[in-house]
Amino acid sequence: HAATTREICRRANANLAAIHYHFGDKAELYRAVFKLPLQAQTLNFGMAGQENITLDESLALLYRALMAPVLGDSLITQNFMRLHAREEIDPSGVLGDVVAEEIGPNFERLRQLLCRELKVKKVDADIDRLAFSLVGIAKIFFHGNCLVKAFSPALIQNEKAINKLIEKFISYAKNMIAAEAAARNKK
């Protein structure tokens, strides 16, 4: 909060004029830094749900996008996770914007994928419940990363372990989708 743009540029060895030209002010610089990893997720999940992409392929795209921050154990990833947690605790308003701009399109793709798979014309509350549940399967590994590392670090220790986790997520997701289809058929 207290850092000036000049101080940020000095520590980053960046040109102050370039920062002002590209971002305008500190708030916009922060917004751009915050959005960057989420823009990659949007690109990674962009094809999901298209008619020529199977359910398995779509779910793989979803879970690879959601697990990208866990796969990248770099300083940048760690700092992004800290920023995200900070926004949850002490909101600057950036998270709301990012939800609308970056996360919203992915969530809508997921909802449409579920409508396609369940042969439903319009999103309803059960579609939304299912969509949030499918995302929730992976989000604990992002938001609860410290818990996973404390209780079962082998689950995320390397790319092979995360790929196995993604396989499991897909299996769980397909079972949840099948359960929703069965429940809808009983109605």
PDB file of C-alpha atoms in Angstrom:
ATOM      1  CA  HIS A   1       0.000   0.000   0.000  1.00  0.00           C
ATOM      2  CA  ALA A   2       2.675   2.485   0.998  1.00  0.00           C
ATOM      3  CA  ALA A   3       5.119   1.834  -1.857  1.00  0.00           C
ATOM      4  CA  THR A   4       5.368   4.539  -4.486  1.00  0.00           C
ATOM      5  CA  THR A   5       5.540   3.781  -8.188  1.00  0.00           C
ATOM      6  CA  ARG A   6       9.043   5.245  -8.166  1.00  0.00           C
ATOM      7  CA  GLU A   7      10.103   2.823  -5.401  1.00  0.00           C
ATOM      8  CA  ILE A   8       8.535  -0.140  -7.224  1.00  0.00           C
ATOM      9  CA  CYS A   9      10.417   0.787 -10.409  1.00  0.00           C
ATOM     10  CA  ARG A  10      13.695   1.196  -8.524  1.00  0.00           C
ATOM     11  CA  ARG A  11      13.384  -2.255  -6.893  1.00  0.00           C
ATOM     12  CA  ALA A  12      12.272  -3.874 -10.154  1.00  0.00           C
ATOM     13  CA  ASN A  13      14.963  -2.047 -12.132  1.00  0.00           C
ATOM     14  CA  ALA A  14      12.214  -0.748 -14.427  1.00  0.00           C
ATOM     15  CA  ASN A  15      11.713   2.575 -16.166  1.00  0.00           C
ATOM     16  CA  LEU A  16       9.217   4.829 -14.379  1.00  0.00           C
ATOM     17  CA  ALA A  17       8.078   6.454 -17.631  1.00  0.00           C
ATOM     18  CA  ALA A  18       7.414   3.042 -19.200  1.00  0.00           C
ATOM     19  CA  ILE A  19       5.317   2.014 -16.206  1.00  0.00           C
ATOM     20  CA  HIS A  20       3.255   5.199 -16.447  1.00  0.00           C
ATOM     21  CA  TYR A  21       2.919   4.825 -20.218  1.00  0.00           C
ATOM     22  CA  HIS A  22       1.768   1.193 -20.130  1.00  0.00           C
ATOM     23  CA  PHE A  23      -0.235   1.153 -16.897  1.00  0.00           C
ATOM     24  CA  GLY A  24      -0.979   4.735 -15.917  1.00  0.00           C
ATOM     25  CA  ASP A  25      -0.694   4.360 -12.177  1.00  0.00           C
ATOM     26  CA  LYS A  26       0.163   1.937  -9.386  1.00  0.00           C
ATOM     27  CA  ALA A  27      -3.378   0.570  -9.154  1.00  0.00           C
ATOM     28  CA  GLU A  28      -3.392  -0.400 -12.840  1.00  0.00           C
ATOM     29  CA  LEU A  29       0.080  -1.938 -12.549  1.00  0.00           C
ATOM     30  CA  TYR A  30      -1.165  -4.045  -9.621  1.00  0.00           C
ATOM     31  CA  ARG A  31      -4.284  -5.032 -11.578  1.00  0.00           C
ATOM     32  CA  ALA A  32      -2.153  -6.165 -14.546  1.00  0.00           C
ATOM     33  CA  VAL A  33       0.195  -8.191 -12.333  1.00  0.00           C
ATOM     34  CA  PHE A  34      -2.740  -9.800 -10.555  1.00  0.00           C
ATOM     35  CA  LYS A  35      -4.522 -10.748 -13.792  1.00  0.00           C
ATOM     36  CA  LEU A  36      -1.568 -12.226 -15.640  1.00  0.00           C
ATOM     37  CA  PRO A  37      -1.712 -15.820 -14.291  1.00  0.00           C
ATOM     38  CA  LEU A  38      -5.504 -15.858 -14.668  1.00  0.00           C
ATOM     39  CA  GLN A  39      -5.275 -14.759 -18.296  1.00  0.00           C
ATOM     40  CA  ALA A  40      -3.190 -17.865 -18.960  1.00  0.00           C
ATOM     41  CA  GLN A  41      -5.919 -19.988 -17.317  1.00  0.00           C
ATOM     42  CA  THR A  42      -8.538 -18.411 -19.573  1.00  0.00           C
ATOM     43  CA  LEU A  43      -6.462 -19.232 -22.644  1.00  0.00           C
ATOM     44  CA  ASN A  44      -5.844 -22.806 -21.462  1.00  0.00           C
ATOM     45  CA  PHE A  45      -9.533 -23.491 -20.860  1.00  0.00           C
ATOM     46  CA  GLY A  46     -10.721 -21.570 -23.930  1.00  0.00           C
ATOM     47  CA  MET A  47     -11.510 -24.582 -26.104  1.00  0.00           C
ATOM     48  CA  ALA A  48     -13.366 -26.554 -23.453  1.00  0.00           C
ATOM     49  CA  GLY A  49     -16.961 -27.394 -24.159  1.00  0.00           C
ATOM     50  CA  GLN A  50     -16.747 -26.970 -27.914  1.00  0.00           C
ATOM     51  CA  GLU A  51     -18.633 -29.647 -29.789  1.00  0.00           C
ATOM     52  CA  ASN A  52     -15.493 -31.245 -31.224  1.00  0.00           C
ATOM     53  CA  ILE A  53     -13.883 -31.503 -27.758  1.00  0.00           C
ATOM     54  CA  THR A  54     -14.912 -34.487 -25.637  1.00  0.00           C
ATOM     55  CA  LEU A  55     -15.954 -34.257 -22.002  1.00  0.00           C
ATOM     56  CA  ASP A  56     -12.661 -35.849 -20.920  1.00  0.00           C
ATOM     57  CA  GLU A  57     -10.648 -33.369 -22.992  1.00  0.00           C
ATOM     58  CA  SER A  58     -12.672 -30.432 -21.651  1.00  0.00           C
ATOM     59  CA  LEU A  59     -12.248 -31.572 -18.054  1.00  0.00           C
ATOM     60  CA  ALA A  60      -8.513 -32.075 -18.629  1.00  0.00           C
ATOM     61  CA  LEU A  61      -8.280 -28.483 -19.909  1.00  0.00           C
ATOM     62  CA  LEU A  62     -10.235 -27.256 -16.881  1.00  0.00           C
ATOM     63  CA  TYR A  63      -8.126 -29.074 -14.319  1.00  0.00           C
ATOM     64  CA  ARG A  64      -4.816 -28.272 -16.022  1.00  0.00           C
ATOM     65  CA  ALA A  65      -5.787 -24.595 -15.950  1.00  0.00           C
ATOM     66  CA  LEU A  66      -6.814 -24.788 -12.294  1.00  0.00           C
ATOM     67  CA  MET A  67      -3.691 -26.694 -11.287  1.00  0.00           C
ATOM     68  CA  ALA A  68      -1.275 -24.444 -13.198  1.00  0.00           C
ATOM     69  CA  PRO A  69      -0.414 -22.389 -10.094  1.00  0.00           C
ATOM     70  CA  VAL A  70       0.343 -25.577  -8.161  1.00  0.00           C
ATOM     71  CA  LEU A  71       2.480 -26.953 -10.995  1.00  0.00           C
ATOM     72  CA  GLY A  72       4.567 -23.799 -11.057  1.00  0.00           C
ATOM     73  CA  ASP A  73       6.346 -23.726  -7.727  1.00  0.00           C
ATOM     74  CA  SER A  74       8.278 -20.629  -8.754  1.00  0.00           C
ATOM     75  CA  LEU A  75       8.668 -17.412  -6.813  1.00  0.00           C
ATOM     76  CA  ILE A  76       6.209 -15.748  -9.210  1.00  0.00           C
ATOM     77  CA  THR A  77       3.598 -18.425  -8.494  1.00  0.00           C
ATOM     78  CA  GLN A  78       4.152 -18.164  -4.749  1.00  0.00           C
ATOM     79  CA  ASN A  79       3.810 -14.383  -4.911  1.00  0.00           C
ATOM     80  CA  PHE A  80       0.631 -14.671  -6.966  1.00  0.00           C
ATOM     81  CA  MET A  81      -0.829 -17.047  -4.393  1.00  0.00           C
ATOM     82  CA  ARG A  82       0.040 -14.529  -1.660  1.00  0.00           C
ATOM     83  CA  LEU A  83      -1.578 -11.709  -3.640  1.00  0.00           C
ATOM     84  CA  HIS A  84      -4.704 -13.800  -4.172  1.00  0.00           C
ATOM     85  CA  ALA A  85      -4.926 -14.619  -0.448  1.00  0.00           C
ATOM     86  CA  ARG A  86      -4.375 -10.949   0.396  1.00  0.00           C
ATOM     87  CA  GLU A  87      -7.219  -9.934  -1.907  1.00  0.00           C
ATOM     88  CA  GLU A  88      -9.513 -12.381  -0.115  1.00  0.00           C
ATOM     89  CA  ILE A  89      -8.599 -10.908   3.285  1.00  0.00           C
ATOM     90  CA  ASP A  90      -8.032  -7.229   2.424  1.00  0.00           C
ATOM     91  CA  PRO A  91      -9.834  -6.565  -0.881  1.00  0.00           C
ATOM     92  CA  SER A  92      -8.623  -3.765  -3.115  1.00  0.00           C
ATOM     93  CA  GLY A  93     -11.416  -4.299  -5.629  1.00  0.00           C
ATOM     94  CA  VAL A  94      -9.145  -6.014  -8.100  1.00  0.00           C
ATOM     95  CA  LEU A  95     -10.478  -9.496  -7.349  1.00  0.00           C
ATOM     96  CA  GLY A  96     -14.027  -8.497  -8.289  1.00  0.00           C
ATOM     97  CA  ASP A  97     -12.795  -7.112 -11.598  1.00  0.00           C
ATOM     98  CA  VAL A  98     -10.733 -10.222 -12.270  1.00  0.00           C
ATOM     99  CA  VAL A  99     -13.671 -12.484 -11.477  1.00  0.00           C
ATOM    100  CA  ALA A 100     -15.769 -10.668 -14.063  1.00  0.00           C
ATOM    101  CA  GLU A 101     -13.081 -10.355 -16.725  1.00  0.00           C
ATOM    102  CA  GLU A 102     -10.969 -13.491 -16.406  1.00  0.00           C
ATOM    103  CA  ILE A 103     -12.777 -16.090 -14.308  1.00  0.00           C
ATOM    104  CA  GLY A 104     -16.309 -15.331 -15.524  1.00  0.00           C
ATOM    105  CA  PRO A 105     -15.770 -16.534 -19.118  1.00  0.00           C
ATOM    106  CA  ASN A 106     -14.257 -19.805 -17.870  1.00  0.00           C
ATOM    107  CA  PHE A 107     -17.136 -20.388 -15.476  1.00  0.00           C
ATOM    108  CA  GLU A 108     -19.606 -19.729 -18.286  1.00  0.00           C
ATOM    109  CA  ARG A 109     -17.743 -22.232 -20.511  1.00  0.00           C
ATOM    110  CA  LEU A 110     -17.999 -24.808 -17.743  1.00  0.00           C
ATOM    111  CA  ARG A 111     -21.721 -24.157 -17.314  1.00  0.00           C
ATOM    112  CA  GLN A 112     -22.285 -24.548 -21.062  1.00  0.00           C
ATOM    113  CA  LEU A 113     -20.236 -27.750 -21.074  1.00  0.00           C
ATOM    114  CA  LEU A 114     -22.462 -29.142 -18.328  1.00  0.00           C
ATOM    115  CA  CYS A 115     -25.595 -28.087 -20.199  1.00  0.00           C
ATOM    116  CA  ARG A 116     -24.259 -29.880 -23.290  1.00  0.00           C
ATOM    117  CA  GLU A 117     -23.412 -33.057 -21.381  1.00  0.00           C
ATOM    118  CA  LEU A 118     -26.698 -33.106 -19.462  1.00  0.00           C
ATOM    119  CA  LYS A 119     -28.704 -32.127 -22.544  1.00  0.00           C
ATOM    120  CA  VAL A 120     -30.120 -29.096 -20.753  1.00  0.00           C
ATOM    121  CA  LYS A 121     -31.035 -25.993 -22.721  1.00  0.00           C
ATOM    122  CA  LYS A 122     -30.669 -23.451 -19.939  1.00  0.00           C
ATOM    123  CA  VAL A 123     -28.401 -23.131 -16.890  1.00  0.00           C
ATOM    124  CA  ASP A 124     -30.270 -23.792 -13.647  1.00  0.00           C
ATOM    125  CA  ALA A 125     -29.322 -23.897  -9.969  1.00  0.00           C
ATOM    126  CA  ASP A 126     -28.282 -27.566 -10.159  1.00  0.00           C
ATOM    127  CA  ILE A 127     -25.946 -26.803 -13.068  1.00  0.00           C
ATOM    128  CA  ASP A 128     -24.388 -24.027 -10.984  1.00  0.00           C
ATOM    129  CA  ARG A 129     -24.070 -26.302  -7.941  1.00  0.00           C
ATOM    130  CA  LEU A 130     -22.349 -28.897 -10.064  1.00  0.00           C
ATOM    131  CA  ALA A 131     -20.055 -26.341 -11.723  1.00  0.00           C
ATOM    132  CA  PHE A 132     -18.938 -24.934  -8.353  1.00  0.00           C
ATOM    133  CA  SER A 133     -18.409 -28.459  -7.048  1.00  0.00           C
ATOM    134  CA  LEU A 134     -16.266 -29.426 -10.036  1.00  0.00           C
ATOM    135  CA  VAL A 135     -14.091 -26.345  -9.558  1.00  0.00           C
ATOM    136  CA  GLY A 136     -13.965 -26.950  -5.818  1.00  0.00           C
ATOM    137  CA  ILE A 137     -12.334 -30.339  -6.314  1.00  0.00           C
ATOM    138  CA  ALA A 138      -9.172 -28.627  -7.523  1.00  0.00           C
ATOM    139  CA  LYS A 139      -9.351 -25.325  -5.663  1.00  0.00           C
ATOM    140  CA  ILE A 140      -8.398 -26.866  -2.318  1.00  0.00           C
ATOM    141  CA  PHE A 141      -5.035 -27.677  -3.884  1.00  0.00           C
ATOM    142  CA  PHE A 142      -4.626 -23.990  -4.744  1.00  0.00           C
ATOM    143  CA  HIS A 143      -6.116 -22.221  -1.738  1.00  0.00           C
ATOM    144  CA  GLY A 144      -5.279 -24.960   0.740  1.00  0.00           C
ATOM    145  CA  ASN A 145      -1.837 -25.640  -0.656  1.00  0.00           C
ATOM    146  CA  CYS A 146      -0.241 -25.413   2.791  1.00  0.00           C
ATOM    147  CA  LEU A 147      -2.666 -28.067   4.105  1.00  0.00           C
ATOM    148  CA  VAL A 148      -1.864 -30.427   1.270  1.00  0.00           C
ATOM    149  CA  LYS A 149       1.864 -29.910   1.821  1.00  0.00           C
ATOM    150  CA  ALA A 150       1.413 -30.536   5.559  1.00  0.00           C
ATOM    151  CA  PHE A 151      -0.755 -33.670   5.347  1.00  0.00           C
ATOM    152  CA  SER A 152      -0.037 -35.286   1.987  1.00  0.00           C
ATOM    153  CA  PRO A 153       2.772 -33.558   0.080  1.00  0.00           C
ATOM    154  CA  ALA A 154       3.212 -36.524  -2.249  1.00  0.00           C
ATOM    155  CA  LEU A 155      -0.037 -35.538  -3.977  1.00  0.00           C
ATOM    156  CA  ILE A 156       1.596 -32.439  -5.463  1.00  0.00           C
ATOM    157  CA  GLN A 157       5.308 -33.223  -5.247  1.00  0.00           C
ATOM    158  CA  ASN A 158       5.963 -33.202  -8.994  1.00  0.00           C
ATOM    159  CA  GLU A 159       4.340 -33.078 -12.393  1.00  0.00           C
ATOM    160  CA  LYS A 160       3.727 -36.846 -12.436  1.00  0.00           C
ATOM    161  CA  ALA A 161       1.831 -36.636  -9.123  1.00  0.00           C
ATOM    162  CA  ILE A 162      -0.226 -33.689 -10.337  1.00  0.00           C
ATOM    163  CA  ASN A 163      -1.052 -35.492 -13.595  1.00  0.00           C
ATOM    164  CA  LYS A 164      -2.342 -38.421 -11.505  1.00  0.00           C
ATOM    165  CA  LEU A 165      -4.371 -35.960  -9.452  1.00  0.00           C
ATOM    166  CA  ILE A 166      -5.856 -34.479 -12.626  1.00  0.00           C
ATOM    167  CA  GLU A 167      -6.796 -38.000 -13.816  1.00  0.00           C
ATOM    168  CA  LYS A 168      -8.610 -38.503 -10.509  1.00  0.00           C
ATOM    169  CA  PHE A 169     -10.341 -35.107 -10.780  1.00  0.00           C
ATOM    170  CA  ILE A 170     -11.638 -36.090 -14.221  1.00  0.00           C
ATOM    171  CA  SER A 171     -12.915 -39.402 -12.865  1.00  0.00           C
ATOM    172  CA  TYR A 172     -14.609 -37.702  -9.896  1.00  0.00           C
ATOM    173  CA  ALA A 173     -16.103 -35.048 -12.173  1.00  0.00           C
ATOM    174  CA  LYS A 174     -17.518 -37.601 -14.594  1.00  0.00           C
ATOM    175  CA  ASN A 175     -19.099 -39.483 -11.690  1.00  0.00           C
ATOM    176  CA  MET A 176     -20.658 -36.278 -10.372  1.00  0.00           C
ATOM    177  CA  ILE A 177     -21.981 -35.418 -13.846  1.00  0.00           C
ATOM    178  CA  ALA A 178     -23.389 -38.949 -14.190  1.00  0.00           C
ATOM    179  CA  ALA A 179     -25.061 -38.633 -10.771  1.00  0.00           C
ATOM    180  CA  GLU A 180     -26.649 -35.340 -11.833  1.00  0.00           C
ATOM    181  CA  ALA A 181     -27.842 -36.928 -15.085  1.00  0.00           C
ATOM    182  CA  ALA A 182     -29.389 -39.808 -13.134  1.00  0.00           C
ATOM    183  CA  ALA A 183     -31.097 -37.407 -10.720  1.00  0.00           C
ATOM    184  CA  ARG A 184     -32.518 -35.423 -13.654  1.00  0.00           C
ATOM    185  CA  ASN A 185     -33.803 -38.588 -15.303  1.00  0.00           C
ATOM    186  CA  LYS A 186     -35.752 -39.471 -12.116  1.00  0.00           C
ATOM    187  CA  LYS A 187     -37.643 -36.167 -12.195  1.00  0.00           C
TER     188      LYS A 187
END
